[in-house]
Amino acid sequence: MEIKNIKIEEPIENSDLNVMGLIDILIEYDDGSIYIYDIKTIGTWSWNYKFKPKYKDKAEPSLHHELQLATYGLSVIKEYDRLDGMKLVYYHKDTSDMIEIDVPMHMLVTAKTYWESIIELHKDGFPPLMEGVSPVAKWECRYCSYKNLCEETQ
């Protein structure tokens, strides 16, 4: 199987779900198959927590990474009429080690269901803050510019 085309930082949009983004890498092979890759750069602490055996029981799946890639996958299917695989590539920024993880295709259904629920929640304007929706994960609050406002209203 030979590579027919590679696209890097390919803009993608799905107007049905009201989402857009940039696919890190899209590879089309000469047999017509299409694979997408999302590169995640992480440091030593995150790398060890994710991949070292002694942390295996504590490590959480990277659901938000998988959902992001599956969201791109939905857009690829809409634009190219197919998608044969999705892969997360973790890059250790301190050692340049890399690990590739297959994202199961059933995550496409999870992503579609998620975005459809977001559309439903927003049909009448902004929904209330709800963990699992906004924010999707509690850790996201650490990076939010509006964290103080949320704390004041709770």
mmCIF file with all atom_site columns, C-alpha atoms in Angstrom:
data_model
loop_
_atom_site.group_PDB
_atom_site.id
_atom_site.type_symbol
_atom_site.label_atom_id
_atom_site.label_alt_id
_atom_site.label_comp_id
_atom_site.label_asym_id
_atom_site.label_entity_id
_atom_site.label_seq_id
_atom_site.pdbx_PDB_ins_code
_atom_site.Cartn_x
_atom_site.Cartn_y
_atom_site.Cartn_z
_atom_site.occupancy
_atom_site.B_iso_or_equiv
_atom_site.pdbx_formal_charge
_atom_site.auth_seq_id
_atom_site.auth_comp_id
_atom_site.auth_asym_id
_atom_site.auth_atom_id
_atom_site.pdbx_PDB_model_num
ATOM 1   C CA . MET A 1 1   ? 0.000   0.000  0.000  1.00 0.00 ? 1   MET A CA 1
ATOM 2   C CA . GLU A 1 2   ? 1.475   3.318  -1.105 1.00 0.00 ? 2   GLU A CA 1
ATOM 3   C CA . ILE A 1 3   ? 0.668   6.791  0.149  1.00 0.00 ? 3   ILE A CA 1
ATOM 4   C CA . LYS A 1 4   ? -1.320  8.731  -2.428 1.00 0.00 ? 4   LYS A CA 1
ATOM 5   C CA . ASN A 1 5   ? -1.728  11.994 -0.511 1.00 0.00 ? 5   ASN A CA 1
ATOM 6   C CA . ILE A 1 6   ? -0.804  13.547 2.838  1.00 0.00 ? 6   ILE A CA 1
ATOM 7   C CA . LYS A 1 7   ? -2.474  16.614 4.262  1.00 0.00 ? 7   LYS A CA 1
ATOM 8   C CA . ILE A 1 8   ? -1.034  18.388 7.281  1.00 0.00 ? 8   ILE A CA 1
ATOM 9   C CA . GLU A 1 9   ? -3.062  20.740 9.481  1.00 0.00 ? 9   GLU A CA 1
ATOM 10  C CA . GLU A 1 10  ? -6.031  20.163 7.231  1.00 0.00 ? 10  GLU A CA 1
ATOM 11  C CA . PRO A 1 11  ? -8.960  22.464 8.091  1.00 0.00 ? 11  PRO A CA 1
ATOM 12  C CA . ILE A 1 12  ? -12.155 20.484 8.520  1.00 0.00 ? 12  ILE A CA 1
ATOM 13  C CA . GLU A 1 13  ? -15.715 21.601 9.102  1.00 0.00 ? 13  GLU A CA 1
ATOM 14  C CA . ASN A 1 14  ? -18.962 19.828 9.837  1.00 0.00 ? 14  ASN A CA 1
ATOM 15  C CA . SER A 1 15  ? -21.847 22.261 9.494  1.00 0.00 ? 15  SER A CA 1
ATOM 16  C CA . ASP A 1 16  ? -24.364 19.595 10.595 1.00 0.00 ? 16  ASP A CA 1
ATOM 17  C CA . LEU A 1 17  ? -22.692 19.512 14.020 1.00 0.00 ? 17  LEU A CA 1
ATOM 18  C CA . ASN A 1 18  ? -21.536 23.147 13.984 1.00 0.00 ? 18  ASN A CA 1
ATOM 19  C CA . VAL A 1 19  ? -17.880 22.206 14.571 1.00 0.00 ? 19  VAL A CA 1
ATOM 20  C CA . MET A 1 20  ? -14.592 22.889 12.869 1.00 0.00 ? 20  MET A CA 1
ATOM 21  C CA . GLY A 1 21  ? -10.940 22.217 13.540 1.00 0.00 ? 21  GLY A CA 1
ATOM 22  C CA . LEU A 1 22  ? -7.561  21.242 12.128 1.00 0.00 ? 22  LEU A CA 1
ATOM 23  C CA . ILE A 1 23  ? -6.637  17.619 11.529 1.00 0.00 ? 23  ILE A CA 1
ATOM 24  C CA . ASP A 1 24  ? -2.937  17.218 12.302 1.00 0.00 ? 24  ASP A CA 1
ATOM 25  C CA . ILE A 1 25  ? -2.354  14.576 9.625  1.00 0.00 ? 25  ILE A CA 1
ATOM 26  C CA . LEU A 1 26  ? -4.657  12.977 7.046  1.00 0.00 ? 26  LEU A CA 1
ATOM 27  C CA . ILE A 1 27  ? -3.179  10.184 4.933  1.00 0.00 ? 27  ILE A CA 1
ATOM 28  C CA . GLU A 1 28  ? -4.896  8.804  1.850  1.00 0.00 ? 28  GLU A CA 1
ATOM 29  C CA . TYR A 1 29  ? -3.491  5.563  0.435  1.00 0.00 ? 29  TYR A CA 1
ATOM 30  C CA . ASP A 1 30  ? -3.593  4.390  -3.158 1.00 0.00 ? 30  ASP A CA 1
ATOM 31  C CA . ASP A 1 31  ? -6.293  1.832  -2.282 1.00 0.00 ? 31  ASP A CA 1
ATOM 32  C CA . GLY A 1 32  ? -8.536  4.760  -1.251 1.00 0.00 ? 32  GLY A CA 1
ATOM 33  C CA . SER A 1 33  ? -8.259  4.176  2.496  1.00 0.00 ? 33  SER A CA 1
ATOM 34  C CA . ILE A 1 34  ? -8.015  7.238  4.733  1.00 0.00 ? 34  ILE A CA 1
ATOM 35  C CA . TYR A 1 35  ? -6.460  7.521  8.192  1.00 0.00 ? 35  TYR A CA 1
ATOM 36  C CA . ILE A 1 36  ? -6.261  10.524 10.469 1.00 0.00 ? 36  ILE A CA 1
ATOM 37  C CA . TYR A 1 37  ? -3.687  11.218 13.171 1.00 0.00 ? 37  TYR A CA 1
ATOM 38  C CA . ASP A 1 38  ? -3.736  13.655 16.049 1.00 0.00 ? 38  ASP A CA 1
ATOM 39  C CA . ILE A 1 39  ? -0.419  14.457 17.720 1.00 0.00 ? 39  ILE A CA 1
ATOM 40  C CA . LYS A 1 40  ? -0.465  15.173 21.447 1.00 0.00 ? 40  LYS A CA 1
ATOM 41  C CA . THR A 1 41  ? 2.673   16.636 23.008 1.00 0.00 ? 41  THR A CA 1
ATOM 42  C CA . ILE A 1 42  ? 3.089   15.793 26.688 1.00 0.00 ? 42  ILE A CA 1
ATOM 43  C CA . GLY A 1 43  ? 5.789   16.149 29.324 1.00 0.00 ? 43  GLY A CA 1
ATOM 44  C CA . THR A 1 44  ? 7.395   13.630 31.629 1.00 0.00 ? 44  THR A CA 1
ATOM 45  C CA . TRP A 1 45  ? 4.740   13.644 34.363 1.00 0.00 ? 45  TRP A CA 1
ATOM 46  C CA . SER A 1 46  ? 1.865   13.099 31.926 1.00 0.00 ? 46  SER A CA 1
ATOM 47  C CA . TRP A 1 47  ? 3.873   10.513 29.959 1.00 0.00 ? 47  TRP A CA 1
ATOM 48  C CA . ASN A 1 48  ? 4.697   8.497  33.059 1.00 0.00 ? 48  ASN A CA 1
ATOM 49  C CA . TYR A 1 49  ? 1.149   8.725  34.349 1.00 0.00 ? 49  TYR A CA 1
ATOM 50  C CA . LYS A 1 50  ? -0.242  7.588  31.016 1.00 0.00 ? 50  LYS A CA 1
ATOM 51  C CA . PHE A 1 51  ? 2.254   4.906  29.980 1.00 0.00 ? 51  PHE A CA 1
ATOM 52  C CA . LYS A 1 52  ? 4.317   3.644  32.943 1.00 0.00 ? 52  LYS A CA 1
ATOM 53  C CA . PRO A 1 53  ? 3.073   0.329  34.395 1.00 0.00 ? 53  PRO A CA 1
ATOM 54  C CA . LYS A 1 54  ? 3.154   1.493  38.024 1.00 0.00 ? 54  LYS A CA 1
ATOM 55  C CA . TYR A 1 55  ? 0.480   4.112  37.237 1.00 0.00 ? 55  TYR A CA 1
ATOM 56  C CA . LYS A 1 56  ? -1.667  1.843  35.090 1.00 0.00 ? 56  LYS A CA 1
ATOM 57  C CA . ASP A 1 57  ? -4.395  1.467  37.744 1.00 0.00 ? 57  ASP A CA 1
ATOM 58  C CA . LYS A 1 58  ? -4.605  5.251  38.232 1.00 0.00 ? 58  LYS A CA 1
ATOM 59  C CA . ALA A 1 59  ? -4.397  6.341  34.604 1.00 0.00 ? 59  ALA A CA 1
ATOM 60  C CA . GLU A 1 60  ? -7.564  7.637  33.018 1.00 0.00 ? 60  GLU A CA 1
ATOM 61  C CA . PRO A 1 61  ? -8.372  7.064  29.364 1.00 0.00 ? 61  PRO A CA 1
ATOM 62  C CA . SER A 1 62  ? -7.886  10.134 27.212 1.00 0.00 ? 62  SER A CA 1
ATOM 63  C CA . LEU A 1 63  ? -11.564 10.390 26.393 1.00 0.00 ? 63  LEU A CA 1
ATOM 64  C CA . HIS A 1 64  ? -11.335 14.052 25.445 1.00 0.00 ? 64  HIS A CA 1
ATOM 65  C CA . HIS A 1 65  ? -8.503  13.276 22.995 1.00 0.00 ? 65  HIS A CA 1
ATOM 66  C CA . GLU A 1 66  ? -10.485 10.410 21.503 1.00 0.00 ? 66  GLU A CA 1
ATOM 67  C CA . LEU A 1 67  ? -13.621 12.551 21.197 1.00 0.00 ? 67  LEU A CA 1
ATOM 68  C CA . GLN A 1 68  ? -11.669 15.326 19.504 1.00 0.00 ? 68  GLN A CA 1
ATOM 69  C CA . LEU A 1 69  ? -10.238 12.919 16.954 1.00 0.00 ? 69  LEU A CA 1
ATOM 70  C CA . ALA A 1 70  ? -13.597 11.208 16.442 1.00 0.00 ? 70  ALA A CA 1
ATOM 71  C CA . THR A 1 71  ? -15.169 14.635 15.836 1.00 0.00 ? 71  THR A CA 1
ATOM 72  C CA . TYR A 1 72  ? -12.617 15.173 13.082 1.00 0.00 ? 72  TYR A CA 1
ATOM 73  C CA . GLY A 1 73  ? -13.416 11.667 11.863 1.00 0.00 ? 73  GLY A CA 1
ATOM 74  C CA . LEU A 1 74  ? -17.089 12.546 11.439 1.00 0.00 ? 74  LEU A CA 1
ATOM 75  C CA . SER A 1 75  ? -16.061 15.496 9.304  1.00 0.00 ? 75  SER A CA 1
ATOM 76  C CA . VAL A 1 76  ? -13.702 13.330 7.236  1.00 0.00 ? 76  VAL A CA 1
ATOM 77  C CA . ILE A 1 77  ? -16.510 10.864 6.544  1.00 0.00 ? 77  ILE A CA 1
ATOM 78  C CA . LYS A 1 78  ? -18.759 13.729 5.481  1.00 0.00 ? 78  LYS A CA 1
ATOM 79  C CA . GLU A 1 79  ? -16.116 15.184 3.165  1.00 0.00 ? 79  GLU A CA 1
ATOM 80  C CA . TYR A 1 80  ? -14.390 12.034 1.828  1.00 0.00 ? 80  TYR A CA 1
ATOM 81  C CA . ASP A 1 81  ? -17.190 9.445  2.222  1.00 0.00 ? 81  ASP A CA 1
ATOM 82  C CA . ARG A 1 82  ? -14.937 7.138  4.254  1.00 0.00 ? 82  ARG A CA 1
ATOM 83  C CA . LEU A 1 83  ? -12.573 6.781  7.188  1.00 0.00 ? 83  LEU A CA 1
ATOM 84  C CA . ASP A 1 84  ? -10.569 3.653  7.859  1.00 0.00 ? 84  ASP A CA 1
ATOM 85  C CA . GLY A 1 85  ? -8.771  4.511  11.070 1.00 0.00 ? 85  GLY A CA 1
ATOM 86  C CA . MET A 1 86  ? -7.975  7.111  13.709 1.00 0.00 ? 86  MET A CA 1
ATOM 87  C CA . LYS A 1 87  ? -4.747  7.256  15.673 1.00 0.00 ? 87  LYS A CA 1
ATOM 88  C CA . LEU A 1 88  ? -3.502  9.355  18.562 1.00 0.00 ? 88  LEU A CA 1
ATOM 89  C CA . VAL A 1 89  ? 0.250   9.889  18.542 1.00 0.00 ? 89  VAL A CA 1
ATOM 90  C CA . TYR A 1 90  ? 1.688   10.899 21.899 1.00 0.00 ? 90  TYR A CA 1
ATOM 91  C CA . TYR A 1 91  ? 5.006   12.742 21.687 1.00 0.00 ? 91  TYR A CA 1
ATOM 92  C CA . HIS A 1 92  ? 7.165   12.998 24.818 1.00 0.00 ? 92  HIS A CA 1
ATOM 93  C CA . LYS A 1 93  ? 8.564   16.512 24.564 1.00 0.00 ? 93  LYS A CA 1
ATOM 94  C CA . ASP A 1 94  ? 11.482  15.794 26.911 1.00 0.00 ? 94  ASP A CA 1
ATOM 95  C CA . THR A 1 95  ? 12.768  12.599 25.251 1.00 0.00 ? 95  THR A CA 1
ATOM 96  C CA . SER A 1 96  ? 11.197  12.648 21.755 1.00 0.00 ? 96  SER A CA 1
ATOM 97  C CA . ASP A 1 97  ? 9.685   9.194  22.388 1.00 0.00 ? 97  ASP A CA 1
ATOM 98  C CA . MET A 1 98  ? 6.430   8.494  20.568 1.00 0.00 ? 98  MET A CA 1
ATOM 99  C CA . ILE A 1 99  ? 3.575   6.054  21.150 1.00 0.00 ? 99  ILE A CA 1
ATOM 100 C CA . GLU A 1 100 ? 0.729   5.521  18.695 1.00 0.00 ? 100 GLU A CA 1
ATOM 101 C CA . ILE A 1 101 ? -2.703  4.462  19.958 1.00 0.00 ? 101 ILE A CA 1
ATOM 102 C CA . ASP A 1 102 ? -5.615  3.315  17.801 1.00 0.00 ? 102 ASP A CA 1
ATOM 103 C CA . VAL A 1 103 ? -8.881  5.063  18.565 1.00 0.00 ? 103 VAL A CA 1
ATOM 104 C CA . PRO A 1 104 ? -11.796 2.657  18.173 1.00 0.00 ? 104 PRO A CA 1
ATOM 105 C CA . MET A 1 105 ? -14.203 3.505  15.373 1.00 0.00 ? 105 MET A CA 1
ATOM 106 C CA . HIS A 1 106 ? -17.162 3.269  17.779 1.00 0.00 ? 106 HIS A CA 1
ATOM 107 C CA . MET A 1 107 ? -15.958 6.619  19.180 1.00 0.00 ? 107 MET A CA 1
ATOM 108 C CA . LEU A 1 108 ? -17.523 8.174  16.064 1.00 0.00 ? 108 LEU A CA 1
ATOM 109 C CA . VAL A 1 109 ? -20.956 7.333  17.484 1.00 0.00 ? 109 VAL A CA 1
ATOM 110 C CA . THR A 1 110 ? -19.973 8.740  20.888 1.00 0.00 ? 110 THR A CA 1
ATOM 111 C CA . ALA A 1 111 ? -18.744 11.986 19.304 1.00 0.00 ? 111 ALA A CA 1
ATOM 112 C CA . LYS A 1 112 ? -21.856 12.350 17.152 1.00 0.00 ? 112 LYS A CA 1
ATOM 113 C CA . THR A 1 113 ? -24.111 11.769 20.153 1.00 0.00 ? 113 THR A CA 1
ATOM 114 C CA . TYR A 1 114 ? -22.124 14.307 22.182 1.00 0.00 ? 114 TYR A CA 1
ATOM 115 C CA . TRP A 1 115 ? -22.362 17.064 19.543 1.00 0.00 ? 115 TRP A CA 1
ATOM 116 C CA . GLU A 1 116 ? -26.051 16.385 18.936 1.00 0.00 ? 116 GLU A CA 1
ATOM 117 C CA . SER A 1 117 ? -26.654 16.787 22.675 1.00 0.00 ? 117 SER A CA 1
ATOM 118 C CA . ILE A 1 118 ? -24.723 20.080 22.640 1.00 0.00 ? 118 ILE A CA 1
ATOM 119 C CA . ILE A 1 119 ? -26.872 21.343 19.769 1.00 0.00 ? 119 ILE A CA 1
ATOM 120 C CA . GLU A 1 120 ? -30.004 20.368 21.691 1.00 0.00 ? 120 GLU A CA 1
ATOM 121 C CA . LEU A 1 121 ? -28.782 22.048 24.897 1.00 0.00 ? 121 LEU A CA 1
ATOM 122 C CA . HIS A 1 122 ? -28.001 25.263 23.019 1.00 0.00 ? 122 HIS A CA 1
ATOM 123 C CA . LYS A 1 123 ? -31.152 25.501 20.908 1.00 0.00 ? 123 LYS A CA 1
ATOM 124 C CA . ASP A 1 124 ? -32.664 28.077 23.295 1.00 0.00 ? 124 ASP A CA 1
ATOM 125 C CA . GLY A 1 125 ? -29.417 29.926 24.099 1.00 0.00 ? 125 GLY A CA 1
ATOM 126 C CA . PHE A 1 126 ? -26.696 29.227 26.601 1.00 0.00 ? 126 PHE A CA 1
ATOM 127 C CA . PRO A 1 127 ? -27.359 26.215 28.834 1.00 0.00 ? 127 PRO A CA 1
ATOM 128 C CA . PRO A 1 128 ? -26.533 26.178 32.530 1.00 0.00 ? 128 PRO A CA 1
ATOM 129 C CA . LEU A 1 129 ? -23.084 24.962 33.555 1.00 0.00 ? 129 LEU A CA 1
ATOM 130 C CA . MET A 1 130 ? -23.170 21.188 33.819 1.00 0.00 ? 130 MET A CA 1
ATOM 131 C CA . GLU A 1 131 ? -20.178 18.974 34.456 1.00 0.00 ? 131 GLU A CA 1
ATOM 132 C CA . GLY A 1 132 ? -19.921 16.476 31.616 1.00 0.00 ? 132 GLY A CA 1
ATOM 133 C CA . VAL A 1 133 ? -21.146 19.089 29.143 1.00 0.00 ? 133 VAL A CA 1
ATOM 134 C CA . SER A 1 134 ? -19.580 22.411 30.035 1.00 0.00 ? 134 SER A CA 1
ATOM 135 C CA . PRO A 1 135 ? -17.038 21.729 31.369 1.00 0.00 ? 135 PRO A CA 1
ATOM 136 C CA . VAL A 1 136 ? -16.677 18.235 29.934 1.00 0.00 ? 136 VAL A CA 1
ATOM 137 C CA . ALA A 1 137 ? -14.022 17.398 32.540 1.00 0.00 ? 137 ALA A CA 1
ATOM 138 C CA . LYS A 1 138 ? -13.386 19.127 35.876 1.00 0.00 ? 138 LYS A CA 1
ATOM 139 C CA . TRP A 1 139 ? -9.692  19.727 35.036 1.00 0.00 ? 139 TRP A CA 1
ATOM 140 C CA . GLU A 1 140 ? -10.743 22.112 32.238 1.00 0.00 ? 140 GLU A CA 1
ATOM 141 C CA . CYS A 1 141 ? -11.782 24.678 34.846 1.00 0.00 ? 141 CYS A CA 1
ATOM 142 C CA . ARG A 1 142 ? -8.119  25.245 35.719 1.00 0.00 ? 142 ARG A CA 1
ATOM 143 C CA . TYR A 1 143 ? -7.603  26.745 32.253 1.00 0.00 ? 143 TYR A CA 1
ATOM 144 C CA . CYS A 1 144 ? -10.797 28.755 31.950 1.00 0.00 ? 144 CYS A CA 1
ATOM 145 C CA . SER A 1 145 ? -10.655 32.542 31.885 1.00 0.00 ? 145 SER A CA 1
ATOM 146 C CA . TYR A 1 146 ? -14.098 32.689 33.508 1.00 0.00 ? 146 TYR A CA 1
ATOM 147 C CA . LYS A 1 147 ? -13.364 30.406 36.469 1.00 0.00 ? 147 LYS A CA 1
ATOM 148 C CA . ASN A 1 148 ? -13.807 33.204 39.017 1.00 0.00 ? 148 ASN A CA 1
ATOM 149 C CA . LEU A 1 149 ? -17.229 34.105 37.622 1.00 0.00 ? 149 LEU A CA 1
ATOM 150 C CA . CYS A 1 150 ? -18.405 30.500 37.938 1.00 0.00 ? 150 CYS A CA 1
ATOM 151 C CA . GLU A 1 151 ? -17.175 30.267 41.512 1.00 0.00 ? 151 GLU A CA 1
ATOM 152 C CA . GLU A 1 152 ? -19.109 33.441 42.369 1.00 0.00 ? 152 GLU A CA 1
ATOM 153 C CA . THR A 1 153 ? -22.394 32.075 41.000 1.00 0.00 ? 153 THR A CA 1
ATOM 154 C CA . GLN A 1 154 ? -22.196 28.673 42.670 1.00 0.00 ? 154 GLN A CA 1
#
